[in-house]
Amino acid sequence: MVENRPWLTVIAHVVLLLGLLITAFPVWLTFVASTHEGTALTQFPMPLWPGSHFLDNYGTILFSGAKAAGGQPVLLMLGNSLIVALGIAVGKIAISIIAAYAIVYFRFPLRQTFFWMIFMTLMLPVEVRIMPTFEITANLGLLNSYSGLIVPLIASATATFLFRQFFLTIPVELVEAARLDGAGPIRFFRDVLLPLSRTNIAALFVILFIYGWNQYLWPLVVSTDPSLTTIMTGINALVRVPDSEPQWHLLMAMSMLAMLPPILVVVVMQKLFVRGLVETEK
Amino acid sequence: MATVDFIGVEKTYPNGHKAIHGINLNITDGEFVVLVGPSGCGKSTLLRMLAGLETVTGGEIRIDGKVVNRLEPADRDIAMVFQNYALYPHMSVRENMAYGLRNRKTPVDVIEKRVAEAAKVLGLEGMLDRKPKQLSGGQRQRVAMGRAIVREPKAFLFDEPLSNLDAKLRVQMRVEIRRLQRELNTTAIYVTHDQVEAMTMADRLVVMRDGVAQQIGRPLDVYAKPRTTYVAAFIGSPGMNLLEGVISADGSAVVLGKNGAMGRSIALPVARPGETGRPVVLGIRPEHLLINPQQGDTVEVRSVLTEPLGADTIKYTLLPGCGQSLTVRLPGTHPSGDTDVLAVGFDPAHLHLFDEATGLRLED
Ligand SMILES: Nc1ncnc2c1ncn2[C@@H]1O[C@H](COP(=O)(O)OP(=O)(O)O)[C@@H](O)[C@H]1O
Ligand SMILES: [Mg+2]
C-alpha cells in the first residue's frame, strides 16, 4: 500500500480515531465511575466526567476493603495476584524452556512420544481438567496455599511448543561449534541458548503474566482462605454481595487497580522486547 | 601440530546410507590436505568424523597416533571453521574467540594475550567489541579463523569456509588461510567442492567420489597423472577432454569414436601392440591441443562457443561425425565467429589413456 492520496489518509485516521474512541470509552466510564459516590451511579443520567471522591474510594478499597465483601483490603489482593501471576509466568517459562531443551537437543527413548503427549495437553484447558487437578492438589495438601494456586497452572504445552520451534531455528553448526569449544549441555544452555532466547522469554513473560493475573476459576476453587483472595476473585465477590446493591463506585475503583499491573508489564517489557527485536542477532 | 591417520574409515548413517567406503589417508605434521569432490561425495562426513561430530562406524581415526574414535569433540584438541561461520551471535568478537579457552579454564591473562595476537594477525584489532552481525562476511570469516587459532589446536578443520564469500574475497582469503597455516605450521584438513581452491591451497589433494578416495597426491601430480577419468574431468578448469575410441590394428594409435566409428586416428607416444580393438578413453587437456600444427595429424573441429578470459580463450568445439565435444584453450585473445573451424593436433607427449570399462588410467 504505497498509495499517496490525501483523502485516503484522512479517512484512515478518522476510522482509527473512531476505533480508539469505541475501545477507550468503557475504560473512561470505569474511571469516571470510580470517582463518584455510590448513589451518583444509580441515577440517570450517568456522569461522564470525574467526580470528587477519587481519594475516598481508592483509599477505602486499598487499605480497608469493602465491608460488604468481607473487608479484605485490595492491597492484599493485589499482592496475592502479583505473587500468583509472577509464580505462574516464571514457573511456566522455566519448566517449558527446559522441557523444550530436552526435546530438541537430547536423544532419549520415546522422545517424540513425550513431545506429542505434551502437545496434546494443549487441547485440554484448565477448566476441562479441573476436577482431577483439584483432587491431586488436595491430596498433596496444597489447598489454601500459594503453591496450590501456582503449581498446577505451571505446566505449559504452549510455551514448550514455542521454545521448541525457536530452538529448531538455531543452526546446528552453532551447537557443534559449542561442542568443539568444550561447552557441555549445561554451559551450552546457559551461555548460548538462554541469551539467544531473551526476546522470546520477554514476549512469553508478558503473555503468561497476564494469563496468571486473569486467573479466576482456579483460585476460586483451590482457596477458601480470605487472606489468599486474588484481585479477580475479589472483584467478583463484591459484585455478588447478597441482599444489597452492588457498590459500583468501589467495584470500578477495584477494576481500575486490577488493570494497572498488566499495563505496567506490557509497557515495561514491550520496551525490552522491541529493543530485542531491533538488535536481533540472527 | 599433529599427524592424522584414517585407517579403513567407514561411515554408515543410521538410515542405512553408506557415505564413506573405507578411506585410508596418512596426514603428516603441518601438512595442508584438501578433500575435494562434488557435493554429496562425503567430504563433510569424513571431516565431521575427525571432529567427533559423527560417529565412526568402521575403521580407526588417529590423531598423533592415538585412536580418537570414542573421544568427545572437545577432547580431540582440534578446531573447526564452518561454512556459515557459526559464530555465537550474542557474543562480541572477543568473547567468540575466548569462549573455547574459557571453557578450558585457561588463565585470563593467557586468553587476553592470545585473542590480542589473533586479532592482530587477522586484522580484527578495532573490532573486538563488535557483535558478529556488525561485521562483513569476510570479517566474520576471520573471526571464525581467530576462534580456531586462539585454541592452538592440533589440527584445523575447514568445511567449505569460503563458499559464502564473493569471488574476489574468496581468492584473498584463500591466500590468507594458506599463509596463516604455514606461519602456524598447524596440520590442516580443508574441504571444498571448488577444484581451483583445492589445487591452489593443497599440499596434498584427496579427490573423492561417492565416499571413495579416487586419488591422493600432490596437486600437480594429480593434474599431470589423473588416476581415473573422473579425476581427469574434475581437476582442471575446464576439465580434461575425454574421447571414446579403440586401439588401432597395429597398436600405435587410437581410432576415435565408439568402436572407432569416426575413423580418425591419433598416434600414441608408446605403441600398445596386442591390445588391438580394446575400448579406451583418450584424454587430453584443453591447453595441450595444438592449433594448426606444422606436423602430425590434425582433426578439424567446429567451434560452438567462445569464452574470452583475457589471458586465454576457451573454445568449445564439436568433433565432426560423432558429436563428441572438445574444449580447446588458446593463449591470448581470439575474436570469435561462431562457425570457426580449427585444425587441432593432439600433442603426443600429453595424451592420457584410460580403460573404458573401469575408467582407470592405463600406464605406458
Ligand atoms: N545425517 C545424515 N543421515 C543420512 N545421510 C546423510 C547424513 N548426512 C549426510 N548424508 C548423506 O551422505 C552423503 C555425503 O554427505 P556429505 O558428507 O555432507 O557430502 P559433501 O560434504 O561432500 O557434500 C550424502 O549423500 C548425504 O545425503
Ligand atoms: Mg559438505
Coordinates of C-alpha atoms in Angstrom, one line a residue, chain A residues 171-184 187-196 198 278-282, chain B residues 48 51-53 72-74 78-80 82 84 86-91 96 99-105 131 133 147 151:
Chain A
P171 CA 21.6 -23.6 13.2
V172 CA 23.1 -27.0 14.1
E173 CA 26.6 -25.6 13.5
L174 CA 26.2 -23.4 16.5
V175 CA 25.7 -26.4 18.7
E176 CA 28.6 -28.2 17.0
A177 CA 30.8 -25.1 17.4
A178 CA 29.9 -25.1 21.1
R179 CA 30.7 -28.8 21.4
L180 CA 34.2 -28.2 19.9
D181 CA 34.6 -25.2 22.2
G182 CA 34.2 -27.6 25.1
A183 CA 30.7 -26.4 26.2
G184 CA 28.8 -29.3 27.9
R187 CA 27.1 -24.5 29.6
F188 CA 25.6 -24.5 26.1
F189 CA 22.2 -23.9 27.7
R190 CA 23.4 -21.1 29.9
D191 CA 25.9 -19.4 27.6
V192 CA 24.2 -19.8 24.2
L193 CA 20.6 -20.9 24.3
L194 CA 19.4 -18.7 27.1
P195 CA 20.9 -15.5 25.8
L196 CA 19.5 -16.2 22.3
R198 CA 15.9 -13.5 25.6
V278 CA 15.8 -4.2 16.8
E279 CA 19.1 -5.6 17.8
T280 CA 18.2 -9.1 16.8
E281 CA 21.3 -11.1 16.3
K282 CA 20.5 -13.6 13.6
Chain B
R48 CA 33.0 -34.4 10.9
A51 CA 36.0 -33.7 14.6
G52 CA 33.9 -36.1 16.6
L53 CA 30.6 -34.7 15.4
E72 CA 34.3 -36.3 22.7
P73 CA 34.9 -33.4 20.2
A74 CA 36.2 -31.1 22.9
I78 CA 41.1 -29.7 17.1
A79 CA 39.3 -26.6 15.9
M80 CA 36.8 -26.3 13.1
F82 CA 32.2 -23.8 9.4
N84 CA 28.3 -20.4 7.8
A86 CA 28.7 -20.5 13.3
L87 CA 29.7 -17.5 15.4
Y88 CA 27.8 -17.0 18.7
P89 CA 25.5 -14.1 17.6
H90 CA 25.1 -12.7 21.1
M91 CA 28.8 -12.6 21.9
N96 CA 33.6 -15.5 20.5
Y99 CA 34.8 -18.9 24.7
G100 CA 36.6 -22.1 24.0
L101 CA 39.6 -21.1 26.1
R102 CA 37.3 -20.0 29.0
N103 CA 35.7 -23.4 28.9
R104 CA 39.1 -25.0 29.2
K105 CA 39.9 -22.9 32.2
K131 CA 28.9 -8.3 17.5
K133 CA 26.2 -9.0 12.8
R147 CA 38.3 -18.7 17.2
R151 CA 42.9 -22.5 20.7

